[in-house]
mmCIF file of C-alpha atoms in Angstrom:
data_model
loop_
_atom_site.group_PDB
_atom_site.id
_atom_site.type_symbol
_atom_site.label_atom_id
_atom_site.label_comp_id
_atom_site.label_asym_id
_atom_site.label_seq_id
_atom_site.Cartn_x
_atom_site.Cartn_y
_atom_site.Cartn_z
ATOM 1 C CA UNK A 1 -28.176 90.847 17.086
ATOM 2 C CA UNK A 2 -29.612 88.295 19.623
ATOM 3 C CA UNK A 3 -32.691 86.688 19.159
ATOM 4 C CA UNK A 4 -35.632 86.696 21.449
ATOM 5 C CA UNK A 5 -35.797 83.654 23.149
ATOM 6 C CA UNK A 6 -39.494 82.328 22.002
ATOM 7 C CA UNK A 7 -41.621 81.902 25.063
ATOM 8 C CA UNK A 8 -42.480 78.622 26.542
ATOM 9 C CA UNK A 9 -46.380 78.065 25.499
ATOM 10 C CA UNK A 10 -48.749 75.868 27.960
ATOM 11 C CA UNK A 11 -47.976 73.353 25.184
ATOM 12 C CA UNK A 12 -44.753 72.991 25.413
ATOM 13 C CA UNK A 13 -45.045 72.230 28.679
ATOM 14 C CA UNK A 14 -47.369 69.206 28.375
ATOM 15 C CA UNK A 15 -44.746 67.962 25.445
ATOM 16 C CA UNK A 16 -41.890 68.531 28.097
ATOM 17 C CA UNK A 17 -44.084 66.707 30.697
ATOM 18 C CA UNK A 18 -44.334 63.553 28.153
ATOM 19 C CA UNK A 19 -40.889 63.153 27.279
ATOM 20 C CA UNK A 20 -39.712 63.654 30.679
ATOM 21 C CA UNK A 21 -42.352 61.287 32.378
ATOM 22 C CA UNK A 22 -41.130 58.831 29.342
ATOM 23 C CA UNK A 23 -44.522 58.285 28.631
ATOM 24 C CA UNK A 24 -45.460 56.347 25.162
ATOM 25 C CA UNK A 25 -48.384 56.767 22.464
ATOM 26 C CA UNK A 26 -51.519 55.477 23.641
ATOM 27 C CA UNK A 27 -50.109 56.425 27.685
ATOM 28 C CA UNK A 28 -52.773 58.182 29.591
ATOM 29 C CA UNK A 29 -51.938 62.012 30.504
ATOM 30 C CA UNK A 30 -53.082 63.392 33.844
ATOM 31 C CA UNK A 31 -56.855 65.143 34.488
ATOM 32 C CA UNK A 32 -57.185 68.217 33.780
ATOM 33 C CA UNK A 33 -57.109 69.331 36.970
ATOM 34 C CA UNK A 34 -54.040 67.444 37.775
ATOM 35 C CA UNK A 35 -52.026 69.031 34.658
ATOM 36 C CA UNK A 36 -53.660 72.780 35.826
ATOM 37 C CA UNK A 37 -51.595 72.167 39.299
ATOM 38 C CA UNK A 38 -48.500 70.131 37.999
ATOM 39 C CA UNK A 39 -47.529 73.181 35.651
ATOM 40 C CA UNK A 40 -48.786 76.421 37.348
ATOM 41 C CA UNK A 41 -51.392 77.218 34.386
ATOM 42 C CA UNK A 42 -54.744 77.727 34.123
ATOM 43 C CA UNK A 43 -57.502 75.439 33.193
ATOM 44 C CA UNK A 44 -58.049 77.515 29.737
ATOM 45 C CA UNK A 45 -54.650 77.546 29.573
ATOM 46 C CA UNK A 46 -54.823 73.249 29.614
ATOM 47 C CA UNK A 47 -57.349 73.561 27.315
ATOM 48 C CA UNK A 48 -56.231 75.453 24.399
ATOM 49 C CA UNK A 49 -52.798 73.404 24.315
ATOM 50 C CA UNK A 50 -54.791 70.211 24.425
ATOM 51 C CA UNK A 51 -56.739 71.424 21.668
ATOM 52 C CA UNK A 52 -53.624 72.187 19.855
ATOM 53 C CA UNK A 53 -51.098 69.129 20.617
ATOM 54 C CA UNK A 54 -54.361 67.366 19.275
ATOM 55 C CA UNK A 55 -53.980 68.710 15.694
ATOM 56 C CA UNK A 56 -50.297 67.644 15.709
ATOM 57 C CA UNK A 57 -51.315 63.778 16.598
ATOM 58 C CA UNK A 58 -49.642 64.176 19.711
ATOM 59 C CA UNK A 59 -52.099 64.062 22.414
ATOM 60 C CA UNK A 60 -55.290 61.975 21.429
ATOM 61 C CA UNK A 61 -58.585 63.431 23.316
ATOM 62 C CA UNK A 62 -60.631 60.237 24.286
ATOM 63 C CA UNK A 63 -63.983 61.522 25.271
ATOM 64 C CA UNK A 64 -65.434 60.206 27.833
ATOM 65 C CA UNK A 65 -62.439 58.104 28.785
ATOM 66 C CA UNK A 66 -59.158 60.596 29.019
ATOM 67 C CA UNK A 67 -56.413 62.038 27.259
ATOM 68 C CA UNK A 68 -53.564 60.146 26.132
ATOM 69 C CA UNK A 69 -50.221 60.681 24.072
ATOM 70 C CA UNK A 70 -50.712 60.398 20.616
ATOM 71 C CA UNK A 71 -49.141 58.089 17.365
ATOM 72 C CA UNK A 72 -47.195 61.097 16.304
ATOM 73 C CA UNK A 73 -48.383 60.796 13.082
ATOM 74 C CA UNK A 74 -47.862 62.956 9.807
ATOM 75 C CA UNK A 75 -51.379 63.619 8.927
ATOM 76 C CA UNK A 76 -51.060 66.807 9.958
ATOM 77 C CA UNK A 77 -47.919 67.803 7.623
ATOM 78 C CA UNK A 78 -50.105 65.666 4.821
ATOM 79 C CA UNK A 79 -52.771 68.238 5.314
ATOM 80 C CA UNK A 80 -51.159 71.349 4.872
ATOM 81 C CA UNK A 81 -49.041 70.232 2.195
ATOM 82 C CA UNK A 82 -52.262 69.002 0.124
ATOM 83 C CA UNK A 83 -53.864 72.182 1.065
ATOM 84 C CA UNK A 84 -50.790 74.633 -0.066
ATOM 85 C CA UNK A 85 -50.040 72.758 -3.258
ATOM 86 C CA UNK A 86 -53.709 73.019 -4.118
ATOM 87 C CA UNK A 87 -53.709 76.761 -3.187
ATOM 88 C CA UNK A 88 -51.439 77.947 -5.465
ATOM 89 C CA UNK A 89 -51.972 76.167 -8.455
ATOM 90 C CA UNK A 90 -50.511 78.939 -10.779
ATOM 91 C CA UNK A 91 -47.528 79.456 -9.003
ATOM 92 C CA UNK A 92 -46.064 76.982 -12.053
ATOM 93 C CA UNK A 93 -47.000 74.064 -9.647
ATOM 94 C CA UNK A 94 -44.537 74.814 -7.684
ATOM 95 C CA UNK A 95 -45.942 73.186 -4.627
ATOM 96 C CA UNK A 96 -46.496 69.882 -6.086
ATOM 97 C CA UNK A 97 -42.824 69.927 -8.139
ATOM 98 C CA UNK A 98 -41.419 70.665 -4.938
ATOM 99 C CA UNK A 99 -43.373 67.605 -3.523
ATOM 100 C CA UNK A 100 -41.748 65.320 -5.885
ATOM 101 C CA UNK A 101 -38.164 66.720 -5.710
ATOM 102 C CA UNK A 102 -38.034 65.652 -2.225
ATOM 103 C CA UNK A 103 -39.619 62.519 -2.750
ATOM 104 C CA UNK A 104 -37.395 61.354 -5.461
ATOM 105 C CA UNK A 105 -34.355 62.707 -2.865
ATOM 106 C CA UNK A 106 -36.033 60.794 -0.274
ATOM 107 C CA UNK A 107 -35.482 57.093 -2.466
ATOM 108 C CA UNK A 108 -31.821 58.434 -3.661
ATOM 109 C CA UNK A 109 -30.738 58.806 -0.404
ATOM 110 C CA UNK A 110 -31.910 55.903 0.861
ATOM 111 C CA UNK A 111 -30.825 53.990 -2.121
ATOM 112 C CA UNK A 112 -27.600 52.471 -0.008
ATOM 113 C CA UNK A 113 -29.308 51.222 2.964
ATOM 114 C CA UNK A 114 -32.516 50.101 1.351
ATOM 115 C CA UNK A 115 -29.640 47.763 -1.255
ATOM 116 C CA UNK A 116 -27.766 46.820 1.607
ATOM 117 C CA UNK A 117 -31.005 45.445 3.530
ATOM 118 C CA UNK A 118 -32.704 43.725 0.709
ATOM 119 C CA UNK A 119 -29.423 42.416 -1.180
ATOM 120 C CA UNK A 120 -28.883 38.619 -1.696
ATOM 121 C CA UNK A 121 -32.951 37.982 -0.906
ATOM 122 C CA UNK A 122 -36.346 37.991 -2.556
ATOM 123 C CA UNK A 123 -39.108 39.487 -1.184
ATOM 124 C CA UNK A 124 -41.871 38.055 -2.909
ATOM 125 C CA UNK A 125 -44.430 40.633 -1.584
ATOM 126 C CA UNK A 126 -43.288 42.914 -3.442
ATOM 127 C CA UNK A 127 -42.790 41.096 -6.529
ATOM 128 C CA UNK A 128 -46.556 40.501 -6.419
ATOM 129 C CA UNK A 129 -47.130 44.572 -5.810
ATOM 130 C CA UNK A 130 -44.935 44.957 -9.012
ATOM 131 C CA UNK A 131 -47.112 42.201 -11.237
ATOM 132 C CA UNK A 132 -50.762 44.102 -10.098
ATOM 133 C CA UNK A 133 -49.201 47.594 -10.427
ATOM 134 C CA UNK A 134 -48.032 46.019 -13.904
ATOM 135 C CA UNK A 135 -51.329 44.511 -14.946
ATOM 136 C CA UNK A 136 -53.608 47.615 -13.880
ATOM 137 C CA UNK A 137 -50.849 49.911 -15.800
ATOM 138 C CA UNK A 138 -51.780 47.170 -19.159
ATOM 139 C CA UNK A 139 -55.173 48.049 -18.667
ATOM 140 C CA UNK A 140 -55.071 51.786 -17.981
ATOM 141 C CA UNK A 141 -56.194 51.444 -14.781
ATOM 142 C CA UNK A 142 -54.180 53.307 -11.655
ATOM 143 C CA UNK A 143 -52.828 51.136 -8.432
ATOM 144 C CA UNK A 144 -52.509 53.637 -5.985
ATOM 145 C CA UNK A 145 -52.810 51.110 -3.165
ATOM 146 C CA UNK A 146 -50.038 49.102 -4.481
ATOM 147 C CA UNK A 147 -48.373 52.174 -5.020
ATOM 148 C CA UNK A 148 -47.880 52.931 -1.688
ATOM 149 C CA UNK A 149 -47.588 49.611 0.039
ATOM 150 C CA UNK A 150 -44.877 49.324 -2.199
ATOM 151 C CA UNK A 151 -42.682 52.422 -1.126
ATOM 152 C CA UNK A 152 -43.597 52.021 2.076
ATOM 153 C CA UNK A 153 -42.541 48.134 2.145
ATOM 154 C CA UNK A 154 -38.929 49.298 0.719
ATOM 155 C CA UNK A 155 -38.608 51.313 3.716
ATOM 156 C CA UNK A 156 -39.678 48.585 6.355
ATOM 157 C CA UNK A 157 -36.587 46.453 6.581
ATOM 158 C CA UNK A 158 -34.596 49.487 7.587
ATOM 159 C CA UNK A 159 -33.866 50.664 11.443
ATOM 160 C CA UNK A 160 -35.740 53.769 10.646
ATOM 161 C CA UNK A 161 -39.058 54.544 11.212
ATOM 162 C CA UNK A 162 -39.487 58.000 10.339
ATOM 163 C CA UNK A 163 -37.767 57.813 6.651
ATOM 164 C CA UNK A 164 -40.948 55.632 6.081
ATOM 165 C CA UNK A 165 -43.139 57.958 7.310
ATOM 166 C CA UNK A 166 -41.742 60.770 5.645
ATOM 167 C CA UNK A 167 -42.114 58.652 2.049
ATOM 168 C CA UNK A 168 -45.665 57.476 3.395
ATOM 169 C CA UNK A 169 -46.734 61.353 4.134
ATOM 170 C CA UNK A 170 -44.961 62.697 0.864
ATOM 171 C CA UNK A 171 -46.124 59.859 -1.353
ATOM 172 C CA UNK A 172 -50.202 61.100 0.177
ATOM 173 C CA UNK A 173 -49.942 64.641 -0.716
ATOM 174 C CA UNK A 174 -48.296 64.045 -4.182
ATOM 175 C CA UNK A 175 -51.287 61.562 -4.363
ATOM 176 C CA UNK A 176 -53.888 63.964 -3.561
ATOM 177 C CA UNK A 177 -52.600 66.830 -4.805
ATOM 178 C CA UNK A 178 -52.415 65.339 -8.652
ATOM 179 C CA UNK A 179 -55.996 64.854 -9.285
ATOM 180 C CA UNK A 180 -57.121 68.177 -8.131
ATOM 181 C CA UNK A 181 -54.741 70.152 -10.485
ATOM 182 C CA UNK A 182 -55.824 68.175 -13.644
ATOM 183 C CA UNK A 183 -52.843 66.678 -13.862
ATOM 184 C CA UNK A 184 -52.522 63.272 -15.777
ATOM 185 C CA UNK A 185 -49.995 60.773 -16.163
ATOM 186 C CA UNK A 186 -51.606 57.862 -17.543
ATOM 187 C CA UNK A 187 -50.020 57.731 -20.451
ATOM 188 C CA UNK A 188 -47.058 56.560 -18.619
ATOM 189 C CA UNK A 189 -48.491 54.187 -16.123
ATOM 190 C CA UNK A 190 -46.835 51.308 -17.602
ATOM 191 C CA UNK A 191 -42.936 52.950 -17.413
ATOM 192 C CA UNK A 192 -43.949 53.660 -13.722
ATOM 193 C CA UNK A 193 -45.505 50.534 -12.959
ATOM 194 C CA UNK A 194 -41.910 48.903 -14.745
ATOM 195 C CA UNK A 195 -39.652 50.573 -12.790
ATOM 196 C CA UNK A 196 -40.852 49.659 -9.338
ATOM 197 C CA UNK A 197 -39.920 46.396 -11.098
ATOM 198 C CA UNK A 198 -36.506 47.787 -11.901
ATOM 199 C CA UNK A 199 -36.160 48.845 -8.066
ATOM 200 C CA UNK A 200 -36.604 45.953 -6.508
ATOM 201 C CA UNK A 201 -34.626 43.490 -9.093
ATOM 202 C CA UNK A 202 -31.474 45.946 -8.372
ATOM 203 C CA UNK A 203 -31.564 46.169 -4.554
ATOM 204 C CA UNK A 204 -31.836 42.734 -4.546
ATOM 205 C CA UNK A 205 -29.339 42.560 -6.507
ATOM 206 C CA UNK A 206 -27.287 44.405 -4.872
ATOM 207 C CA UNK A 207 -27.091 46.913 -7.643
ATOM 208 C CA UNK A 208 -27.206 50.620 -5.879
ATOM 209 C CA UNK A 209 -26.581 52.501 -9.140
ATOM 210 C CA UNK A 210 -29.141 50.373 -10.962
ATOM 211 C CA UNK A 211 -31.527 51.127 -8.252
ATOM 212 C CA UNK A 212 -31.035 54.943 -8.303
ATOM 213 C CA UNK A 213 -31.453 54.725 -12.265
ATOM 214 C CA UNK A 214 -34.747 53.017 -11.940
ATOM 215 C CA UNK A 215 -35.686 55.629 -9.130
ATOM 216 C CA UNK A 216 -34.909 58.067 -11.917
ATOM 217 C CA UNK A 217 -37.078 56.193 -13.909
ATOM 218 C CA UNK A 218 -39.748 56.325 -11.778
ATOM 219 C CA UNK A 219 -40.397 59.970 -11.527
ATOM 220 C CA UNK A 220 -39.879 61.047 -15.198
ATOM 221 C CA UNK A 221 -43.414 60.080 -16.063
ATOM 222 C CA UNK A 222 -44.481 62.822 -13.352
ATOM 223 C CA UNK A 223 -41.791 64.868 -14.329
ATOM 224 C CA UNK A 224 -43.249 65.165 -17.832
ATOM 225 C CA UNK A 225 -46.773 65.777 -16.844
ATOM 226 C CA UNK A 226 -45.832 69.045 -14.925
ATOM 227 C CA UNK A 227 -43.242 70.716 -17.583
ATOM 228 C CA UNK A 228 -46.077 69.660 -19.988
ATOM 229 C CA UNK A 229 -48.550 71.612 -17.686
ATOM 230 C CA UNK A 230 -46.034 74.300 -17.044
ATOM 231 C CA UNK A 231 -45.200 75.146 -20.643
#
């Protein structure tokens, strides 16, 4: 059976006009009179699909002063993620376990190239995230800032800028999703805190399997709290 070609929206039309006019975030898109007669629509038309590619990050509506192409950013993925694992709590927090699968795949797949880009170095920047994140976790206290600067600071040496948004987007809705569901790790604060310790020592060590055992490390805490709130 064939499928039905989907039809081409307004929208799609202004993304096709970006990428084929090459134009970058923070570019200025035509009026919207201009983009009414470059693709045929009408001004309603212009409208809704502005108001739409807006949501996704990837127009930005200056008011005012224009409308340009967007960051691209993930905010929008955050935000219905958070909002579906909040949803269906009793689903056996499914939502948020399925959060945490893929960002514990996320760091083993990545374990090769983030080794092979901080091996034979020291990145004291992160050594000093580890020692607050380790201090807080002494005192009980969270470090969700250095949490996710971090992650997100494994990710930067590598030629891949959307891995670390994909860790920075899933590392926000696990984030925001935990406190609303009453769930609570703090009993384990210091084991996380320890194995971002663990993380960094092996990749700079060169160490992949070391580094995919402290990843392992890293998520049991979590992994804990939900078959505790699951059983």
């Amino acid at each position: 059976m064939t499928a039905t070609p989907r039809r081409t929206t307004t929208a799609d039309q202004i993304k096709d006009f970006i990428l084929g006019e090459g134009l970058r975030p923070g570019d200025p898109l035509p009026t919207e009179t201009a983009l009414c007669e470059r693709l045929a629509v009408s001004r309603s038309s212009v409208r809704e699909a502005i108001r739409t590619l807006s949501t996704l990050d990837i127009v930005e509506v200056r008011h005012g002063h224009g409308t340009f192409v967007g960051h691209m950013s993930l905010d929008a993925l955050v935000e219905s993620l958070v909002f579906r694992g909040v949803l269906s709590p009793g689903d056996d927090l499914r939502a948020l376990r399925d959060v945490v699968e893929v960002r514990q795949a996320l760091d083993l797949a990545m374990a090769e190239r983030i080794v092979d880009s901080l091996a034979g170095t020291t990145y004291p920047d992160l050594h000093a995230l580890v020692d607050e994140m380790v201090a807080a976790a002494g005192e009980g206290r969270s470090f969700a800032t250095q949490d996710r600067a971090f992650h997100t600071g494994l990710l930067a040496r590598l030629d891949n800028s959307l891995v670390g948004q994909l860790v920075a987007a899933f590392w926000d809705v696990h984030t925001a999703v935990i406190p609303k569901l009453g769930i609570s790790v703090a009993a384990d604060l210091v084991q996380t805190a320890r194995a971002h310790g663990e993380m960094i020592s092996a990749a700079e060590a060169g160490d992949v399997a070391a580094f995919r055992a402290a990843v392992i490390s890293h998520y049991e805490p979590i992994d804990r709290a939900l078959e505790g709130k699951t059983s």
